[in-house]
Short mmCIF file of N, CA and C in Angstrom, two decimals:
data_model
loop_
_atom_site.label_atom_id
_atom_site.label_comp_id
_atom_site.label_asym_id
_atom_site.label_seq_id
_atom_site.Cartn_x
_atom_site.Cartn_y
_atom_site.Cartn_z
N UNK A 1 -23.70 76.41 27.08
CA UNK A 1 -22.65 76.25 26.12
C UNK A 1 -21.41 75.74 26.83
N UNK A 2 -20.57 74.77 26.53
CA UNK A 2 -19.42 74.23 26.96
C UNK A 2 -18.42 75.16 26.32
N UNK A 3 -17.28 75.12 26.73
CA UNK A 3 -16.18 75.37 25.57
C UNK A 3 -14.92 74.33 25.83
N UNK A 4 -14.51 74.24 24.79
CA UNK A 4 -13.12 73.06 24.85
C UNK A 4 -11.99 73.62 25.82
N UNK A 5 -11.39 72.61 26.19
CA UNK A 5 -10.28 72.67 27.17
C UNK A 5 -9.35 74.22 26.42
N UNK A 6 -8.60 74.06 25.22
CA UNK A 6 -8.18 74.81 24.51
C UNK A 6 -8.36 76.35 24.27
N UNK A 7 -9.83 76.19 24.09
CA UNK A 7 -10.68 77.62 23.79
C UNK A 7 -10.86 78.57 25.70
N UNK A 8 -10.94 77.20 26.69
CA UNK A 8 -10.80 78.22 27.57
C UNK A 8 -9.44 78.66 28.21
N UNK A 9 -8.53 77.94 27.66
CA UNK A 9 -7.24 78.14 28.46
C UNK A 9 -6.77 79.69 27.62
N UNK A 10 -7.14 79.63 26.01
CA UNK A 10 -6.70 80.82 25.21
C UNK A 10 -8.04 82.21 25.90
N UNK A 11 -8.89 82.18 26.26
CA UNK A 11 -9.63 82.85 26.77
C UNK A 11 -9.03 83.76 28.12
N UNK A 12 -8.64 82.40 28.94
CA UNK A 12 -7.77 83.09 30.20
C UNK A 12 -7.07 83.80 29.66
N UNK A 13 -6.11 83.07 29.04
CA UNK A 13 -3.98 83.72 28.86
C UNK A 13 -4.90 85.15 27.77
N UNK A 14 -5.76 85.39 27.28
CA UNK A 14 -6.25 86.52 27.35
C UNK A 14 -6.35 87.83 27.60
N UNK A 15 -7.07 87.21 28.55
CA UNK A 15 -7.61 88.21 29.60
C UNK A 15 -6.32 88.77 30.47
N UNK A 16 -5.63 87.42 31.34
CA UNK A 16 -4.14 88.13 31.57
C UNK A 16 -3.25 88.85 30.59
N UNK A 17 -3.51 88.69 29.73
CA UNK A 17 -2.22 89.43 28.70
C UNK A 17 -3.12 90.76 28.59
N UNK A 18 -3.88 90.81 28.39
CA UNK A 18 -5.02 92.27 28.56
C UNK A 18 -4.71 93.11 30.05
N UNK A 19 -4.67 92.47 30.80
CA UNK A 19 -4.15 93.11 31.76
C UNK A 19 -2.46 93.94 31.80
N UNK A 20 -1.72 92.46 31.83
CA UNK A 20 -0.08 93.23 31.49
C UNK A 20 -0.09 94.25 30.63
N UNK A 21 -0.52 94.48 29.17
CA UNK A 21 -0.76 95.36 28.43
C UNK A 21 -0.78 96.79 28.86
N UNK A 22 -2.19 96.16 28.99
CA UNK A 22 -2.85 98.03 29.37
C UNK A 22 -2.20 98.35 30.40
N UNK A 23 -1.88 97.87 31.87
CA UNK A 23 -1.70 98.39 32.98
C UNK A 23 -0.26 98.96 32.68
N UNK A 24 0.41 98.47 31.43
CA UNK A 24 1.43 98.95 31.45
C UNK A 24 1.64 100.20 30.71
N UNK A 25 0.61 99.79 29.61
CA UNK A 25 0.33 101.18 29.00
C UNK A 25 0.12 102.70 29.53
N UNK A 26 -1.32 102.06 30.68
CA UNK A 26 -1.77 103.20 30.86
C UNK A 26 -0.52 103.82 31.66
N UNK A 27 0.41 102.90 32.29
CA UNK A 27 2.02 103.55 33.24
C UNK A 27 2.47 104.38 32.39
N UNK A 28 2.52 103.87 30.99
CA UNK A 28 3.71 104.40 30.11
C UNK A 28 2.83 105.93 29.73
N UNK A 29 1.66 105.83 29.61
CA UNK A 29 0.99 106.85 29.19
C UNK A 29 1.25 108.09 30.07
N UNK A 30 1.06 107.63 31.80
CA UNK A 30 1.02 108.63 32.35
C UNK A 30 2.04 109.38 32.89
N UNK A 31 3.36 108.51 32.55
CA UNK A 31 4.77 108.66 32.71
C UNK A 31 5.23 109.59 31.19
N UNK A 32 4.31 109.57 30.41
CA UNK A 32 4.56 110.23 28.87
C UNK A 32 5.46 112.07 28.98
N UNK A 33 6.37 111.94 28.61
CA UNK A 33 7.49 112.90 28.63
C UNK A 33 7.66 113.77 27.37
N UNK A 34 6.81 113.00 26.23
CA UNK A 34 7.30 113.83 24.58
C UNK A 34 6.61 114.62 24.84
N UNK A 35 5.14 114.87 25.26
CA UNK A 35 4.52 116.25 24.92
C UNK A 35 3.10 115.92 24.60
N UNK A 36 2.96 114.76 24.12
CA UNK A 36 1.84 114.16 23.09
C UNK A 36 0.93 114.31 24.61
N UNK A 37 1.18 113.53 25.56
CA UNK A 37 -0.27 113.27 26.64
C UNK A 37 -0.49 114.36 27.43
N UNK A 38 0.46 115.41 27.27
CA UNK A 38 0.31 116.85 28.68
C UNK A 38 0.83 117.62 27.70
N UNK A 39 0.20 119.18 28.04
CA UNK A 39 0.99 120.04 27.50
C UNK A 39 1.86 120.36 28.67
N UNK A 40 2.55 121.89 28.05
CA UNK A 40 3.08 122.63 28.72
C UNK A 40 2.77 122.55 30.10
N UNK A 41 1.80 122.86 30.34
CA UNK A 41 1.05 123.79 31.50
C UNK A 41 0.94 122.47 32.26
N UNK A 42 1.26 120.95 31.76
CA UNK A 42 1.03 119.82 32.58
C UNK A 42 -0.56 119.34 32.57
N UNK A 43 -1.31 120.04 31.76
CA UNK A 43 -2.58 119.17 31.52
C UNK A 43 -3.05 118.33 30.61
N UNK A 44 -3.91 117.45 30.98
CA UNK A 44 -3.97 116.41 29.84
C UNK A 44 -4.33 116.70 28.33
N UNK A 45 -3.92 116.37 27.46
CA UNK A 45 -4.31 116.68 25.81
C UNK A 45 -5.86 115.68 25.37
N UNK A 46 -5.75 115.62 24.50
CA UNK A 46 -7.07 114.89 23.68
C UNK A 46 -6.71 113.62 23.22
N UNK A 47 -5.45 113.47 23.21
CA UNK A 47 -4.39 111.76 23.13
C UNK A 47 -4.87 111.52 24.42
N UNK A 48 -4.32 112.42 25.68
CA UNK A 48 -4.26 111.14 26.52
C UNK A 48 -5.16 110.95 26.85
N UNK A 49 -6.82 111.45 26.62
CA UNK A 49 -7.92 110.78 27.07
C UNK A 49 -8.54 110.33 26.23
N UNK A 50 -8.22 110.48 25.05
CA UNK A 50 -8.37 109.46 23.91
C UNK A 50 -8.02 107.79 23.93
N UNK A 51 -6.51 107.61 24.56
CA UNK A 51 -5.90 106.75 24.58
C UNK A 51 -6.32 106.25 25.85
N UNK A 52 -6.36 106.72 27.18
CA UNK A 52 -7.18 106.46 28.62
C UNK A 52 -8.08 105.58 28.44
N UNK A 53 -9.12 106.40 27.34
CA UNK A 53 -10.51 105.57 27.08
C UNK A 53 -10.78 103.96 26.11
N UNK A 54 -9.30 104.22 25.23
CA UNK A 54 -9.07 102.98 24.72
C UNK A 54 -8.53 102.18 25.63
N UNK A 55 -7.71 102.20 26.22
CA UNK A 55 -7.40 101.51 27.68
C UNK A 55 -7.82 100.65 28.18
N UNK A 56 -8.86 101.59 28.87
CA UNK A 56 -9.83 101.55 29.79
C UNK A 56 -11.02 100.17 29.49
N UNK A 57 -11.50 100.48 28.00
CA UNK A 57 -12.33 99.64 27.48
C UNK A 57 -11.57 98.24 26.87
N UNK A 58 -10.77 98.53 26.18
CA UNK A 58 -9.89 97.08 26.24
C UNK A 58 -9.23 96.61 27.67
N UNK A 59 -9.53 96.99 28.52
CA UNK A 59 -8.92 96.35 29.82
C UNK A 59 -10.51 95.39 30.79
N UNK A 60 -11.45 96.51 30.71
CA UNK A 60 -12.43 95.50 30.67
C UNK A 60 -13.06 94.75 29.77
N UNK A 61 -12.96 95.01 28.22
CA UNK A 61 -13.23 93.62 27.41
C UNK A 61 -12.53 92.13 27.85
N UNK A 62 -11.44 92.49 28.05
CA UNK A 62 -10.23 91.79 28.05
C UNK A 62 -10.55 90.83 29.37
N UNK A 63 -11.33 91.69 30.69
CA UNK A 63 -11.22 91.55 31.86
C UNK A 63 -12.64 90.32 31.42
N UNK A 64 -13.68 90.79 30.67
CA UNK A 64 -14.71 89.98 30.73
C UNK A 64 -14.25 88.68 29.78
N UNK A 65 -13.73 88.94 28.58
CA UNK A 65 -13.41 87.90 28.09
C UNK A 65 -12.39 86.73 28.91
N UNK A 66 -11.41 87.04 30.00
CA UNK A 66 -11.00 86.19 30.57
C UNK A 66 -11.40 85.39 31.53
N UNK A 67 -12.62 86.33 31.90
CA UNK A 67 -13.84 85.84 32.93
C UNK A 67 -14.36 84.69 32.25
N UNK A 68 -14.69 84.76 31.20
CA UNK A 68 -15.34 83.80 30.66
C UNK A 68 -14.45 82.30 30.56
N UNK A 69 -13.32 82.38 29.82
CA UNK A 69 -12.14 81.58 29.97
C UNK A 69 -12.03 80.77 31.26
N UNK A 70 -12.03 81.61 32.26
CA UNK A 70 -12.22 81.23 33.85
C UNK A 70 -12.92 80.31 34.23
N UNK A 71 -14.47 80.40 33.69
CA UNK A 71 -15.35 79.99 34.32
C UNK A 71 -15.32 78.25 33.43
N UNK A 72 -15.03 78.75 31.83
CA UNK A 72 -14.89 77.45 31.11
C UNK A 72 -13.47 76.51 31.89
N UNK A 73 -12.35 76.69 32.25
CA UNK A 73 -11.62 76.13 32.65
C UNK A 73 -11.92 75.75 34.17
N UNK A 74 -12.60 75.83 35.02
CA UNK A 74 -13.25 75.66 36.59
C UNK A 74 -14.80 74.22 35.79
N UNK A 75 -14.82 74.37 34.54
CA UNK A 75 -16.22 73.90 34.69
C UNK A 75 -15.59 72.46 33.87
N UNK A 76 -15.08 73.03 33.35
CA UNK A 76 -14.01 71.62 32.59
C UNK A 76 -13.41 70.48 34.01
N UNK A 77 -12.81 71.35 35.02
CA UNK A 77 -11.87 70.78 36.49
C UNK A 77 -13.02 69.75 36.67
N UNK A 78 -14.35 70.50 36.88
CA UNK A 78 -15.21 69.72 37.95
C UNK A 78 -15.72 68.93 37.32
N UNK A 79 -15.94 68.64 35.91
CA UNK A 79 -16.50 67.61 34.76
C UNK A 79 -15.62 66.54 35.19
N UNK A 80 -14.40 66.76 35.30
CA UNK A 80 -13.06 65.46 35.00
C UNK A 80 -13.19 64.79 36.13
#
């Protein structure tokens, strides 16, 4: 399967924006001060490994879908 110049450049900027995201998320998550991700006692709640695991999995969707992007924009270079 080919993909158009277009389809792989939106594939990359993707996958990077999947990254900035989450990595920032999961910061903001673990920096979390209201109460919602730790209790009292400083241990994690059912948010924050709730939210961890959403993360987690949109960071490697994100990671594979830009992979893909990658490989279409390298395969496009060497066509031209």
């Amino acid at each position: 399967m080919k993909l158009s110049r277009p389809v792989s450049w939106f594939l990359l900027a993707f996958g990077v924006w999947s990254w900035i995201i989450w990595i920032t998320f999961v910061k903001n998550l673990v920096n979390d001060g209201s109460g919602l991700a730790f209790d009292d006692a400083g241990d994690p709640t059912a948010y924050f490994w709730v939210h961890l695991v959403l993360a987690v999995v949109s960071f490697v969707l994100g990671t594979a879908v830009g992979g893909i992007g990658l490989r279409g924009v390298r395969a496009l270079r060497r066509n031209s």
